[in-house]
């Protein structure tokens, strides 16, 4: 059974003030059992830019992979959140990271018809980054 942390739940449900209070009182950005995801991924998936920024300032890892291997960049790209994709890239998110189906964030964006994000991500792919051509 998946037990959400208070920080994850607040991030998922756009409770910016609650997120700030929890972090001020020492909430961990990566809980002890993060297999289902972390607060940064929840905020990236639901499109709350300010919560993403707050979490990054407090040390959230943009390259943390959940139980399916997805990162916050996968979540933001797949859901069409351009500004969040940009913030994550500025904070070191890896464009070539693959989930357990060998899909990258670029493929998540492409598969959901978010061409503007595909264009942004393609500009950030370095020559050593591996992007699979097909999501299994």
mmCIF file of C-alpha atoms in Angstrom:
data_model
loop_
_atom_site.group_PDB
_atom_site.id
_atom_site.type_symbol
_atom_site.label_atom_id
_atom_site.label_comp_id
_atom_site.label_asym_id
_atom_site.label_seq_id
_atom_site.Cartn_x
_atom_site.Cartn_y
_atom_site.Cartn_z
ATOM 1 C CA UNK A 1 0.000 0.000 0.000
ATOM 2 C CA UNK A 2 1.283 3.434 -0.957
ATOM 3 C CA UNK A 3 1.542 5.851 1.926
ATOM 4 C CA UNK A 4 2.003 9.450 0.792
ATOM 5 C CA UNK A 5 4.165 11.776 2.805
ATOM 6 C CA UNK A 6 2.529 15.025 3.875
ATOM 7 C CA UNK A 7 4.917 16.909 1.574
ATOM 8 C CA UNK A 8 4.035 14.698 -1.403
ATOM 9 C CA UNK A 9 0.313 15.091 -0.734
ATOM 10 C CA UNK A 10 0.563 18.875 -0.347
ATOM 11 C CA UNK A 11 2.580 19.135 -3.575
ATOM 12 C CA UNK A 12 0.151 16.933 -5.483
ATOM 13 C CA UNK A 13 -2.819 18.997 -4.308
ATOM 14 C CA UNK A 14 -1.351 22.478 -4.930
ATOM 15 C CA UNK A 15 -1.059 23.415 -1.247
ATOM 16 C CA UNK A 16 1.835 25.855 -1.601
ATOM 17 C CA UNK A 17 1.595 27.278 1.936
ATOM 18 C CA UNK A 18 1.533 23.784 3.429
ATOM 19 C CA UNK A 19 4.585 22.818 1.345
ATOM 20 C CA UNK A 20 6.456 25.889 2.612
ATOM 21 C CA UNK A 21 5.523 25.203 6.244
ATOM 22 C CA UNK A 22 6.510 21.538 6.016
ATOM 23 C CA UNK A 23 9.882 22.427 4.515
ATOM 24 C CA UNK A 24 10.466 25.153 7.110
ATOM 25 C CA UNK A 25 9.931 22.500 9.772
ATOM 26 C CA UNK A 26 12.398 20.065 8.255
ATOM 27 C CA UNK A 27 10.334 17.844 5.976
ATOM 28 C CA UNK A 28 12.583 15.676 3.820
ATOM 29 C CA UNK A 29 12.321 16.220 0.065
ATOM 30 C CA UNK A 30 13.036 12.496 -0.357
ATOM 31 C CA UNK A 31 11.077 10.352 2.126
ATOM 32 C CA UNK A 32 12.284 7.032 3.534
ATOM 33 C CA UNK A 33 10.113 5.064 1.073
ATOM 34 C CA UNK A 34 10.102 7.129 -2.116
ATOM 35 C CA UNK A 35 9.263 4.195 -4.418
ATOM 36 C CA UNK A 36 6.094 5.862 -5.670
ATOM 37 C CA UNK A 37 7.644 9.271 -6.191
ATOM 38 C CA UNK A 38 8.691 12.406 -4.416
ATOM 39 C CA UNK A 39 7.021 15.757 -3.911
ATOM 40 C CA UNK A 40 8.955 17.315 -6.806
ATOM 41 C CA UNK A 41 7.503 14.746 -9.190
ATOM 42 C CA UNK A 42 3.979 15.390 -7.912
ATOM 43 C CA UNK A 43 4.320 19.149 -8.419
ATOM 44 C CA UNK A 44 5.913 18.672 -11.852
ATOM 45 C CA UNK A 45 3.140 16.313 -12.943
ATOM 46 C CA UNK A 46 0.316 18.597 -11.813
ATOM 47 C CA UNK A 47 1.951 21.755 -13.147
ATOM 48 C CA UNK A 48 2.529 23.835 -10.026
ATOM 49 C CA UNK A 49 5.560 25.921 -10.999
ATOM 50 C CA UNK A 50 5.978 27.728 -7.674
ATOM 51 C CA UNK A 51 5.954 24.487 -5.672
ATOM 52 C CA UNK A 52 8.559 23.040 -8.055
ATOM 53 C CA UNK A 53 10.736 26.107 -7.461
ATOM 54 C CA UNK A 54 10.318 25.910 -3.679
ATOM 55 C CA UNK A 55 11.209 22.219 -3.614
ATOM 56 C CA UNK A 56 14.301 22.744 -5.766
ATOM 57 C CA UNK A 57 15.493 25.570 -3.501
ATOM 58 C CA UNK A 58 15.146 23.151 -0.586
ATOM 59 C CA UNK A 59 17.319 20.534 -2.264
ATOM 60 C CA UNK A 60 14.884 18.279 -4.110
ATOM 61 C CA UNK A 61 16.729 16.055 -6.576
ATOM 62 C CA UNK A 62 15.492 16.656 -10.157
ATOM 63 C CA UNK A 63 16.992 13.319 -11.239
ATOM 64 C CA UNK A 64 15.359 11.144 -8.592
ATOM 65 C CA UNK A 65 13.618 8.162 -10.213
ATOM 66 C CA UNK A 66 10.360 6.777 -8.830
ATOM 67 C CA UNK A 67 9.369 3.111 -8.777
ATOM 68 C CA UNK A 68 8.801 3.213 -12.552
ATOM 69 C CA UNK A 69 12.082 4.969 -13.222
ATOM 70 C CA UNK A 70 10.454 8.297 -14.066
ATOM 71 C CA UNK A 71 11.919 11.641 -13.054
ATOM 72 C CA UNK A 72 10.226 14.990 -12.502
ATOM 73 C CA UNK A 73 11.242 15.840 -16.077
ATOM 74 C CA UNK A 74 9.326 12.808 -17.388
ATOM 75 C CA UNK A 75 6.266 13.991 -15.450
ATOM 76 C CA UNK A 76 6.440 17.629 -16.574
ATOM 77 C CA UNK A 77 7.249 16.795 -20.198
ATOM 78 C CA UNK A 78 4.526 14.179 -20.514
ATOM 79 C CA UNK A 79 1.935 16.578 -19.143
ATOM 80 C CA UNK A 80 2.913 19.585 -21.247
ATOM 81 C CA UNK A 81 4.304 21.867 -18.539
ATOM 82 C CA UNK A 82 6.848 23.895 -20.540
ATOM 83 C CA UNK A 83 7.915 26.312 -17.820
ATOM 84 C CA UNK A 84 8.498 23.484 -15.374
ATOM 85 C CA UNK A 85 10.564 21.622 -17.972
ATOM 86 C CA UNK A 86 12.713 24.753 -18.297
ATOM 87 C CA UNK A 87 13.180 25.118 -14.529
ATOM 88 C CA UNK A 88 14.089 21.451 -14.175
ATOM 89 C CA UNK A 89 16.656 21.709 -16.974
ATOM 90 C CA UNK A 90 18.149 24.812 -15.337
ATOM 91 C CA UNK A 91 18.506 22.760 -12.157
ATOM 92 C CA UNK A 92 20.335 19.842 -13.733
ATOM 93 C CA UNK A 93 17.576 17.474 -14.835
ATOM 94 C CA UNK A 94 18.962 14.796 -17.126
ATOM 95 C CA UNK A 95 17.322 14.754 -20.549
ATOM 96 C CA UNK A 96 18.606 11.291 -21.458
ATOM 97 C CA UNK A 97 17.406 9.504 -18.316
ATOM 98 C CA UNK A 98 15.212 6.527 -19.128
ATOM 99 C CA UNK A 99 12.347 5.020 -17.195
ATOM 100 C CA UNK A 100 11.904 1.254 -16.855
ATOM 101 C CA UNK A 101 10.330 1.119 -20.325
ATOM 102 C CA UNK A 102 13.462 2.804 -21.713
ATOM 103 C CA UNK A 103 11.550 6.006 -22.457
ATOM 104 C CA UNK A 104 13.006 9.455 -21.960
ATOM 105 C CA UNK A 105 11.209 12.665 -21.068
ATOM 106 C CA UNK A 106 11.495 13.672 -24.713
ATOM 107 C CA UNK A 107 9.547 10.588 -25.714
ATOM 108 C CA UNK A 108 6.961 11.261 -23.016
ATOM 109 C CA UNK A 109 6.429 14.729 -24.487
ATOM 110 C CA UNK A 110 6.372 13.432 -28.047
ATOM 111 C CA UNK A 111 3.935 10.641 -27.212
ATOM 112 C CA UNK A 112 1.520 13.140 -25.701
ATOM 113 C CA UNK A 113 1.730 15.668 -28.530
ATOM 114 C CA UNK A 114 3.755 18.352 -26.733
ATOM 115 C CA UNK A 115 5.934 19.473 -29.656
ATOM 116 C CA UNK A 116 7.140 22.676 -27.983
ATOM 117 C CA UNK A 117 8.597 20.573 -25.166
ATOM 118 C CA UNK A 118 10.131 18.136 -27.650
ATOM 119 C CA UNK A 119 11.884 21.114 -29.252
ATOM 120 C CA UNK A 120 13.142 22.378 -25.871
ATOM 121 C CA UNK A 121 14.452 18.960 -24.873
ATOM 122 C CA UNK A 122 16.131 18.292 -28.214
ATOM 123 C CA UNK A 123 18.162 21.465 -27.739
ATOM 124 C CA UNK A 124 19.436 20.141 -24.412
ATOM 125 C CA UNK A 125 20.406 16.651 -25.513
ATOM 126 C CA UNK A 126 24.169 16.366 -25.462
ATOM 127 C CA UNK A 127 26.085 14.192 -27.867
ATOM 128 C CA UNK A 128 26.578 11.483 -25.229
ATOM 129 C CA UNK A 129 22.952 11.292 -24.168
ATOM 130 C CA UNK A 130 21.071 8.192 -25.227
ATOM 131 C CA UNK A 131 17.514 8.561 -26.421
ATOM 132 C CA UNK A 132 15.741 5.379 -27.359
ATOM 133 C CA UNK A 133 13.643 5.570 -30.485
ATOM 134 C CA UNK A 134 10.737 3.498 -29.231
ATOM 135 C CA UNK A 135 9.026 3.225 -25.859
ATOM 136 C CA UNK A 136 8.411 -0.447 -25.155
#
